[in-house]
PDB file of C-alpha atoms in Angstrom:
ATOM      1  CA  MET A   3     -13.747 -15.883  -8.468  1.00 84.00           C
ATOM      2  CA  SER A   4     -10.864 -15.163  -6.109  1.00 92.00           C
ATOM      3  CA  LEU A   5     -10.873 -12.955  -3.059  1.00 94.00           C
ATOM      4  CA  LEU A   6      -7.886 -10.608  -2.750  1.00 96.00           C
ATOM      5  CA  VAL A   7      -7.214  -9.047   0.661  1.00 96.00           C
ATOM      6  CA  ASP A   8      -4.668  -6.420   1.671  1.00 96.00           C
ATOM      7  CA  ILE A   9      -4.426  -6.024   5.458  1.00 96.00           C
ATOM      8  CA  GLY A  10      -2.473  -2.827   5.982  1.00 93.00           C
ATOM      9  CA  ASN A  11      -1.325  -1.028   9.093  1.00 89.00           C
ATOM     10  CA  SER A  12      -4.701   0.602   9.638  1.00 88.00           C
ATOM     11  CA  ARG A  13      -7.104  -0.437   6.870  1.00 91.00           C
ATOM     12  CA  LEU A  14      -8.299  -3.649   5.263  1.00 94.00           C
ATOM     13  CA  LYS A  15      -8.718  -3.464   1.508  1.00 94.00           C
ATOM     14  CA  ALA A  16     -10.290  -6.237  -0.525  1.00 95.00           C
ATOM     15  CA  GLY A  17     -11.427  -7.006  -4.052  1.00 95.00           C
ATOM     16  CA  LEU A  18     -12.940  -9.776  -6.108  1.00 94.00           C
ATOM     17  CA  LEU A  19     -10.885 -11.045  -9.033  1.00 94.00           C
ATOM     18  CA  ARG A  20     -13.098 -12.140 -11.909  1.00 91.00           C
ATOM     19  CA  GLU A  21     -11.645 -12.923 -15.336  1.00 86.00           C
ATOM     20  CA  GLY A  22      -8.732 -10.559 -14.841  1.00 86.00           C
ATOM     21  CA  ARG A  23     -10.821  -7.680 -13.450  1.00 92.00           C
ATOM     22  CA  ILE A  24     -10.736  -6.592  -9.790  1.00 95.00           C
ATOM     23  CA  ASP A  25     -13.985  -5.307  -8.298  1.00 94.00           C
ATOM     24  CA  LEU A  26     -13.053  -3.354  -5.187  1.00 94.00           C
ATOM     25  CA  LEU A  27     -14.925  -3.667  -1.901  1.00 93.00           C
ATOM     26  CA  PRO A  28     -15.189  -0.662   0.450  1.00 91.00           C
ATOM     27  CA  PRO A  29     -11.967  -0.270   2.473  1.00 91.00           C
ATOM     28  CA  GLN A  30     -12.443  -0.767   6.214  1.00 91.00           C
ATOM     29  CA  PRO A  31     -10.432   0.555   9.165  1.00 91.00           C
ATOM     30  CA  TRP A  32      -9.606  -2.441  11.337  1.00 91.00           C
ATOM     31  CA  ARG A  33      -7.904  -1.068  14.425  1.00 89.00           C
ATOM     32  CA  ASN A  34     -10.201  -1.028  17.462  1.00 86.00           C
ATOM     33  CA  GLU A  35     -12.616  -3.304  15.597  1.00 89.00           C
ATOM     34  CA  ASP A  36     -13.556  -6.894  16.359  1.00 92.00           C
ATOM     35  CA  PRO A  37     -11.943  -8.866  13.508  1.00 92.00           C
ATOM     36  CA  ALA A  38     -14.739 -11.451  13.237  1.00 91.00           C
ATOM     37  CA  ALA A  39     -17.416  -8.754  13.047  1.00 92.00           C
ATOM     38  CA  LEU A  40     -15.384  -6.856  10.469  1.00 91.00           C
ATOM     39  CA  PHE A  41     -14.924  -9.914   8.268  1.00 92.00           C
ATOM     40  CA  THR A  42     -18.583 -10.839   8.575  1.00 91.00           C
ATOM     41  CA  ALA A  43     -19.764  -7.367   7.571  1.00 89.00           C
ATOM     42  CA  LEU A  44     -17.432  -7.224   4.578  1.00 88.00           C
ATOM     43  CA  LEU A  45     -17.288 -10.808   3.324  1.00 86.00           C
ATOM     44  CA  ARG A  46     -20.374 -12.709   4.501  1.00 82.00           C
ATOM     45  CA  ASP A  47     -21.987 -12.823   1.025  1.00 83.00           C
ATOM     46  CA  ILE A  48     -18.808 -13.725  -0.855  1.00 83.00           C
ATOM     47  CA  PRO A  49     -17.927 -17.427  -0.990  1.00 85.00           C
ATOM     48  CA  PRO A  50     -14.722 -17.306  -3.094  1.00 84.00           C
ATOM     49  CA  GLN A  51     -13.008 -20.128  -4.934  1.00 85.00           C
ATOM     50  CA  ALA A  52      -9.640 -18.938  -3.576  1.00 90.00           C
ATOM     51  CA  ALA A  53      -8.379 -16.344  -1.112  1.00 94.00           C
ATOM     52  CA  LEU A  54      -5.035 -14.559  -1.473  1.00 97.00           C
ATOM     53  CA  VAL A  55      -3.877 -12.253   1.304  1.00 97.00           C
ATOM     54  CA  SER A  56      -1.182  -9.631   1.796  1.00 97.00           C
ATOM     55  CA  ASN A  57      -0.776  -9.037   5.528  1.00 97.00           C
ATOM     56  CA  VAL A  58       1.507  -6.542   7.271  1.00 95.00           C
ATOM     57  CA  ALA A  59      -0.750  -6.226  10.336  1.00 93.00           C
ATOM     58  CA  GLY A  60       0.801  -9.055  12.300  1.00 93.00           C
ATOM     59  CA  GLN A  61       0.191 -12.714  12.966  1.00 94.00           C
ATOM     60  CA  ALA A  62      -2.940 -12.308  15.098  1.00 94.00           C
ATOM     61  CA  MET A  63      -4.849 -10.475  12.361  1.00 94.00           C
ATOM     62  CA  GLY A  64      -3.775 -13.013   9.746  1.00 95.00           C
ATOM     63  CA  GLU A  65      -4.838 -15.917  11.942  1.00 95.00           C
ATOM     64  CA  ALA A  66      -8.190 -14.258  12.615  1.00 95.00           C
ATOM     65  CA  LEU A  67      -8.915 -13.949   8.893  1.00 95.00           C
ATOM     66  CA  ALA A  68      -7.758 -17.511   8.189  1.00 95.00           C
ATOM     67  CA  GLY A  69      -9.983 -18.836  10.984  1.00 95.00           C
ATOM     68  CA  TRP A  70     -12.977 -16.871   9.763  1.00 94.00           C
ATOM     69  CA  MET A  71     -12.541 -18.071   6.177  1.00 93.00           C
ATOM     70  CA  GLN A  72     -12.231 -21.664   7.330  1.00 93.00           C
ATOM     71  CA  SER A  73     -15.282 -21.570   9.587  1.00 93.00           C
ATOM     72  CA  HIS A  74     -17.540 -19.716   7.141  1.00 90.00           C
ATOM     73  CA  TRP A  75     -16.475 -21.043   3.750  1.00 89.00           C
ATOM     74  CA  GLN A  76     -14.178 -24.001   4.544  1.00 90.00           C
ATOM     75  CA  GLN A  77     -11.665 -22.057   2.509  1.00 89.00           C
ATOM     76  CA  THR A  78      -7.903 -22.067   3.071  1.00 91.00           C
ATOM     77  CA  VAL A  79      -6.152 -18.716   2.870  1.00 94.00           C
ATOM     78  CA  THR A  80      -2.902 -18.307   0.935  1.00 96.00           C
ATOM     79  CA  PHE A  81      -0.651 -15.599   2.354  1.00 97.00           C
ATOM     80  CA  ALA A  82       1.646 -13.890  -0.123  1.00 97.00           C
ATOM     81  CA  ARG A  83       5.341 -13.718   0.687  1.00 96.00           C
ATOM     82  CA  VAL A  84       8.253 -11.899  -0.861  1.00 96.00           C
ATOM     83  CA  THR A  85      10.331 -14.035  -3.191  1.00 93.00           C
ATOM     84  CA  PRO A  86      13.601 -12.973  -4.850  1.00 94.00           C
ATOM     85  CA  THR A  87      11.884 -13.109  -8.252  1.00 95.00           C
ATOM     86  CA  CYS A  88       8.254 -12.977  -9.337  1.00 95.00           C
ATOM     87  CA  ALA A  89       6.443 -12.262 -12.611  1.00 95.00           C
ATOM     88  CA  GLY A  90       9.508 -10.842 -14.327  1.00 96.00           C
ATOM     89  CA  MET A  91      10.709  -8.729 -11.387  1.00 97.00           C
ATOM     90  CA  ARG A  92      13.636  -9.462  -9.083  1.00 97.00           C
ATOM     91  CA  THR A  93      14.752  -7.603  -5.997  1.00 96.00           C
ATOM     92  CA  ARG A  94      18.136  -6.271  -4.952  1.00 95.00           C
ATOM     93  CA  TYR A  95      16.953  -6.075  -1.344  1.00 95.00           C
ATOM     94  CA  GLU A  96      19.705  -7.472   0.876  1.00 94.00           C
ATOM     95  CA  GLN A  97      17.233  -9.554   2.883  1.00 94.00           C
ATOM     96  CA  PRO A  98      14.123 -10.064   0.739  1.00 93.00           C
ATOM     97  CA  GLN A  99      12.266 -11.634   3.667  1.00 91.00           C
ATOM     98  CA  ARG A 100      12.538  -8.281   5.496  1.00 93.00           C
ATOM     99  CA  LEU A 101      10.878  -6.376   2.644  1.00 96.00           C
ATOM    100  CA  GLY A 102       7.225  -5.575   3.350  1.00 96.00           C
ATOM    101  CA  VAL A 103       5.050  -7.802   1.204  1.00 97.00           C
ATOM    102  CA  ASP A 104       2.709  -4.890   0.415  1.00 97.00           C
ATOM    103  CA  ARG A 105       5.640  -2.885  -0.946  1.00 97.00           C
ATOM    104  CA  TRP A 106       6.755  -5.858  -3.063  1.00 97.00           C
ATOM    105  CA  LEU A 107       3.298  -6.417  -4.505  1.00 98.00           C
ATOM    106  CA  ALA A 108       2.663  -2.741  -5.260  1.00 98.00           C
ATOM    107  CA  ALA A 109       6.035  -2.463  -7.011  1.00 98.00           C
ATOM    108  CA  LEU A 110       5.235  -5.580  -9.022  1.00 98.00           C
ATOM    109  CA  ALA A 111       1.925  -4.087 -10.145  1.00 98.00           C
ATOM    110  CA  GLY A 112       3.537  -0.755 -11.014  1.00 98.00           C
ATOM    111  CA  PHE A 113       6.211  -2.453 -13.103  1.00 98.00           C
ATOM    112  CA  HIS A 114       3.582  -4.378 -15.055  1.00 98.00           C
ATOM    113  CA  LEU A 115       1.336  -1.332 -15.529  1.00 98.00           C
ATOM    114  CA  ALA A 116       4.271   0.739 -16.767  1.00 98.00           C
ATOM    115  CA  GLN A 117       5.715  -2.110 -18.817  1.00 97.00           C
ATOM    116  CA  GLY A 118       9.024  -0.657 -17.751  1.00 97.00           C
ATOM    117  CA  ALA A 119      10.664   1.488 -15.089  1.00 98.00           C
ATOM    118  CA  ALA A 120       8.377   2.604 -12.291  1.00 98.00           C
ATOM    119  CA  CYS A 121       8.404   4.298  -8.911  1.00 98.00           C
ATOM    120  CA  VAL A 122       5.530   3.254  -6.673  1.00 98.00           C
ATOM    121  CA  ILE A 123       4.525   5.319  -3.656  1.00 98.00           C
ATOM    122  CA  ASP A 124       2.172   3.905  -1.033  1.00 96.00           C
ATOM    123  CA  SER A 125       1.011   6.460   1.505  1.00 94.00           C
ATOM    124  CA  GLY A 126      -1.135   5.465   4.444  1.00 89.00           C
ATOM    125  CA  THR A 127       0.050   5.097   8.011  1.00 89.00           C
ATOM    126  CA  ALA A 128       3.564   4.878   6.544  1.00 93.00           C
ATOM    127  CA  PHE A 129       4.859   6.544   3.398  1.00 96.00           C
ATOM    128  CA  THR A 130       6.866   4.119   1.287  1.00 97.00           C
ATOM    129  CA  ALA A 131       8.401   4.297  -2.162  1.00 98.00           C
ATOM    130  CA  ASP A 132       9.885   1.514  -4.281  1.00 98.00           C
ATOM    131  CA  VAL A 133      11.807   1.805  -7.528  1.00 98.00           C
ATOM    132  CA  VAL A 134      11.975  -0.719 -10.368  1.00 98.00           C
ATOM    133  CA  ASN A 135      14.177  -0.168 -13.407  1.00 98.00           C
ATOM    134  CA  GLY A 136      13.321  -1.051 -16.978  1.00 97.00           C
ATOM    135  CA  GLU A 137      14.971  -4.469 -16.686  1.00 97.00           C
ATOM    136  CA  GLY A 138      12.660  -5.466 -13.855  1.00 97.00           C
ATOM    137  CA  GLU A 139      15.162  -4.963 -11.032  1.00 98.00           C
ATOM    138  CA  HIS A 140      13.579  -3.779  -7.800  1.00 98.00           C
ATOM    139  CA  LEU A 141      16.290  -1.388  -6.614  1.00 98.00           C
ATOM    140  CA  GLY A 142      14.823  -0.808  -3.157  1.00 97.00           C
ATOM    141  CA  GLY A 143      13.134   2.252  -1.742  1.00 97.00           C
ATOM    142  CA  LEU A 144      12.420   4.335   1.343  1.00 97.00           C
ATOM    143  CA  ILE A 145      10.096   4.443   4.355  1.00 97.00           C
ATOM    144  CA  ALA A 146       8.870   7.554   6.175  1.00 96.00           C
ATOM    145  CA  PRO A 147       5.857   8.552   8.280  1.00 94.00           C
ATOM    146  CA  GLY A 148       2.649   9.203   6.384  1.00 93.00           C
ATOM    147  CA  LEU A 149       0.973  12.622   6.496  1.00 92.00           C
ATOM    148  CA  SER A 150      -1.446  11.829   9.309  1.00 89.00           C
ATOM    149  CA  LEU A 151       1.107   9.906  11.349  1.00 89.00           C
ATOM    150  CA  MET A 152       3.504  12.828  11.015  1.00 89.00           C
ATOM    151  CA  ALA A 153       0.872  15.247  12.283  1.00 86.00           C
ATOM    152  CA  ARG A 154      -0.183  12.976  15.163  1.00 85.00           C
ATOM    153  CA  SER A 155       3.412  12.468  16.169  1.00 83.00           C
ATOM    154  CA  LEU A 156       3.860  16.225  16.464  1.00 80.00           C
ATOM    155  CA  THR A 157       0.604  16.998  18.226  1.00 76.00           C
ATOM    156  CA  GLN A 158       0.833  14.125  20.692  1.00 76.00           C
ATOM    157  CA  GLY A 159       4.276  15.262  21.750  1.00 63.00           C
ATOM    158  CA  THR A 160       3.405  18.948  22.061  1.00 64.00           C
ATOM    159  CA  ALA A 161       1.084  20.566  24.601  1.00 58.00           C
ATOM    160  CA  HIS A 162      -2.092  22.323  23.413  1.00 65.00           C
ATOM    161  CA  LEU A 163      -1.881  21.043  19.825  1.00 70.00           C
ATOM    162  CA  ASN A 164      -4.434  18.793  18.192  1.00 70.00           C
ATOM    163  CA  LEU A 165      -4.852  17.833  14.550  1.00 74.00           C
ATOM    164  CA  ASP A 166      -6.626  14.763  13.194  1.00 70.00           C
ATOM    165  CA  VAL A 167      -6.590  15.574   9.458  1.00 77.00           C
ATOM    166  CA  VAL A 168      -3.873  17.363   7.511  1.00 84.00           C
ATOM    167  CA  GLN A 169      -5.445  20.147   5.478  1.00 83.00           C
ATOM    168  CA  ARG A 170      -4.386  21.373   2.035  1.00 88.00           C
ATOM    169  CA  VAL A 171      -2.500  24.661   2.494  1.00 89.00           C
ATOM    170  CA  ASP A 172      -1.311  26.824  -0.416  1.00 90.00           C
ATOM    171  CA  ALA A 173       0.290  29.784   1.381  1.00 89.00           C
ATOM    172  CA  ILE A 174       2.368  30.533   4.448  1.00 94.00           C
ATOM    173  CA  ALA A 175       0.149  29.598   7.371  1.00 91.00           C
ATOM    174  CA  THR A 176      -1.508  32.162   9.654  1.00 91.00           C
ATOM    175  CA  ASN A 177      -2.871  29.740  12.271  1.00 89.00           C
ATOM    176  CA  THR A 178      -1.508  26.725  14.103  1.00 85.00           C
ATOM    177  CA  VAL A 179      -3.603  24.033  12.395  1.00 85.00           C
ATOM    178  CA  ALA A 180      -2.627  25.357   8.980  1.00 90.00           C
ATOM    179  CA  ALA A 181       1.005  25.662  10.075  1.00 90.00           C
ATOM    180  CA  ILE A 182       1.145  21.997  11.102  1.00 88.00           C
ATOM    181  CA  SER A 183      -0.612  20.966   7.899  1.00 90.00           C
ATOM    182  CA  LEU A 184       1.779  23.015   5.778  1.00 93.00           C
ATOM    183  CA  GLY A 185       4.822  21.607   7.564  1.00 92.00           C
ATOM    184  CA  CYS A 186       3.685  18.008   7.006  1.00 91.00           C
ATOM    185  CA  GLN A 187       2.617  18.701   3.429  1.00 94.00           C
ATOM    186  CA  ASP A 188       5.912  20.349   2.498  1.00 95.00           C
ATOM    187  CA  ALA A 189       7.904  17.601   4.222  1.00 96.00           C
ATOM    188  CA  ILE A 190       6.251  15.028   1.953  1.00 96.00           C
ATOM    189  CA  ALA A 191       6.589  17.267  -1.110  1.00 96.00           C
ATOM    190  CA  GLY A 192      10.285  17.766  -0.411  1.00 97.00           C
ATOM    191  CA  LEU A 193      10.769  14.048   0.150  1.00 97.00           C
ATOM    192  CA  VAL A 194       9.154  13.251  -3.215  1.00 98.00           C
ATOM    193  CA  ALA A 195      11.259  15.897  -4.981  1.00 97.00           C
ATOM    194  CA  GLN A 196      14.470  14.471  -3.497  1.00 98.00           C
ATOM    195  CA  LEU A 197      13.352  10.957  -4.402  1.00 98.00           C
ATOM    196  CA  ALA A 198      12.761  12.077  -7.999  1.00 98.00           C
ATOM    197  CA  ARG A 199      16.321  13.409  -8.172  1.00 97.00           C
ATOM    198  CA  ARG A 200      17.692  10.112  -6.874  1.00 97.00           C
ATOM    199  CA  VAL A 201      15.618   8.116  -9.338  1.00 98.00           C
ATOM    200  CA  ALA A 202      16.768  10.305 -12.231  1.00 97.00           C
ATOM    201  CA  ARG A 203      20.398   9.584 -11.295  1.00 97.00           C
ATOM    202  CA  GLU A 204      19.975   5.834 -10.882  1.00 96.00           C
ATOM    203  CA  VAL A 205      17.380   4.850 -13.487  1.00 97.00           C
ATOM    204  CA  PRO A 206      18.049   5.728 -17.137  1.00 93.00           C
ATOM    205  CA  GLY A 207      15.165   6.738 -19.356  1.00 94.00           C
ATOM    206  CA  PRO A 208      11.541   7.528 -18.522  1.00 96.00           C
ATOM    207  CA  VAL A 209      10.016   6.363 -15.248  1.00 98.00           C
ATOM    208  CA  ALA A 210       6.285   5.965 -14.582  1.00 98.00           C
ATOM    209  CA  TRP A 211       5.175   7.287 -11.176  1.00 98.00           C
ATOM    210  CA  PHE A 212       2.295   5.719  -9.275  1.00 98.00           C
ATOM    211  CA  ILE A 213       0.748   6.402  -5.891  1.00 98.00           C
ATOM    212  CA  THR A 214      -1.645   4.258  -3.873  1.00 96.00           C
ATOM    213  CA  GLY A 215      -2.925   4.170  -0.288  1.00 93.00           C
ATOM    214  CA  GLY A 216      -5.376   6.159   1.783  1.00 91.00           C
ATOM    215  CA  GLU A 217      -3.543   9.478   1.315  1.00 93.00           C
ATOM    216  CA  ALA A 218      -2.802   9.000  -2.392  1.00 95.00           C
ATOM    217  CA  ALA A 219      -5.207  11.564  -3.846  1.00 94.00           C
ATOM    218  CA  GLN A 220      -4.277  14.182  -1.242  1.00 94.00           C
ATOM    219  CA  ILE A 221      -0.551  13.857  -1.906  1.00 96.00           C
ATOM    220  CA  ALA A 222      -0.971  13.757  -5.681  1.00 96.00           C
ATOM    221  CA  GLY A 223      -2.731  17.100  -5.367  1.00 94.00           C
ATOM    222  CA  PHE A 224       0.203  19.022  -3.937  1.00 94.00           C
ATOM    223  CA  VAL A 225       3.449  17.438  -5.177  1.00 95.00           C
ATOM    224  CA  GLU A 226       5.007  18.863  -8.335  1.00 91.00           C
ATOM    225  CA  LEU A 227       5.406  15.450  -9.942  1.00 94.00           C
ATOM    226  CA  PRO A 228       2.670  13.864 -12.071  1.00 93.00           C
ATOM    227  CA  LEU A 229       1.607  10.910  -9.936  1.00 96.00           C
ATOM    228  CA  ARG A 230      -0.886   8.394 -11.302  1.00 97.00           C
ATOM    229  CA  VAL A 231      -3.321   7.445  -8.544  1.00 97.00           C
ATOM    230  CA  GLU A 232      -4.134   3.719  -8.476  1.00 96.00           C
ATOM    231  CA  ALA A 233      -6.268   2.514  -5.570  1.00 92.00           C
ATOM    232  CA  ASP A 234      -5.626  -1.212  -5.993  1.00 94.00           C
ATOM    233  CA  LEU A 235      -1.904  -1.634  -6.676  1.00 97.00           C
ATOM    234  CA  VAL A 236      -1.331  -4.096  -3.832  1.00 97.00           C
ATOM    235  CA  LEU A 237      -4.319  -6.170  -4.934  1.00 98.00           C
ATOM    236  CA  ARG A 238      -3.117  -6.132  -8.558  1.00 97.00           C
ATOM    237  CA  GLY A 239       0.288  -7.301  -7.415  1.00 97.00           C
ATOM    238  CA  LEU A 240      -1.368  -9.972  -5.301  1.00 97.00           C
ATOM    239  CA  ALA A 241      -3.177 -11.278  -8.375  1.00 96.00           C
ATOM    240  CA  LEU A 242       0.140 -11.433 -10.270  1.00 96.00           C
ATOM    241  CA  TRP A 243       1.798 -13.222  -7.356  1.00 96.00           C
ATOM    242  CA  GLY A 244      -1.058 -15.703  -7.254  1.00 94.00           C
ATOM    243  CA  GLU A 245      -0.577 -16.645 -10.885  1.00 92.00           C
ATOM    244  CA  GLU A 246       2.845 -18.051  -9.984  1.00 89.00           C
ATOM    245  CA  HIS A 247       2.454 -19.218  -6.401  1.00 83.00           C
ATOM    246  CA  ALA A 248      -1.176 -19.965  -5.517  1.00 71.00           C
TER     247      ALA A 248
END
């Protein structure tokens, strides 16, 4: 049994890999939490045979997890890194080491799930999209604020506005909360529509569309593109990476 961990910008996601199947653990927000207490609550009953980690939260968080795993299970953690090629996919990114490892792993999983061209969206704190053509070339992607970050950015910079959660809005808004929600929602919807046009120009043939991350289901509900929601794309990509590098 292997432990797979995805430390994102605001949440920690983990799963147990057993005979090719990933059993997901409850995702945990980690900001403003004591890392040791968080790891103990989530992982104390799970002595894995191996631990693979995707970390975009910074060195301190990675070191905290590695220290906890060593002290509790005498287990060394393997941190995934972006490589120019992996599991049949290669990147065109100009500086692969500057590509977020979570983006790389999610794109890898999407390519394998599609068995061909794929566009993988990951929407949490940040909204990212990565495109892979049918030959396994990672063409690159885009980065934008996620829904909630977009709303917080607006309300924190504007007097007398406050919005913690973007609501689903289906008509022109008649109050301020709905107006902010609609603006953020339509910004994401427009971004996805423009992305789809770019992908259609640059990738011949059918493309499978996936979305993952904390805002995945919400966004899939209002964009006009059929997005397949997959909660564990980064962890699936991590398992693929581990087959070659761990």
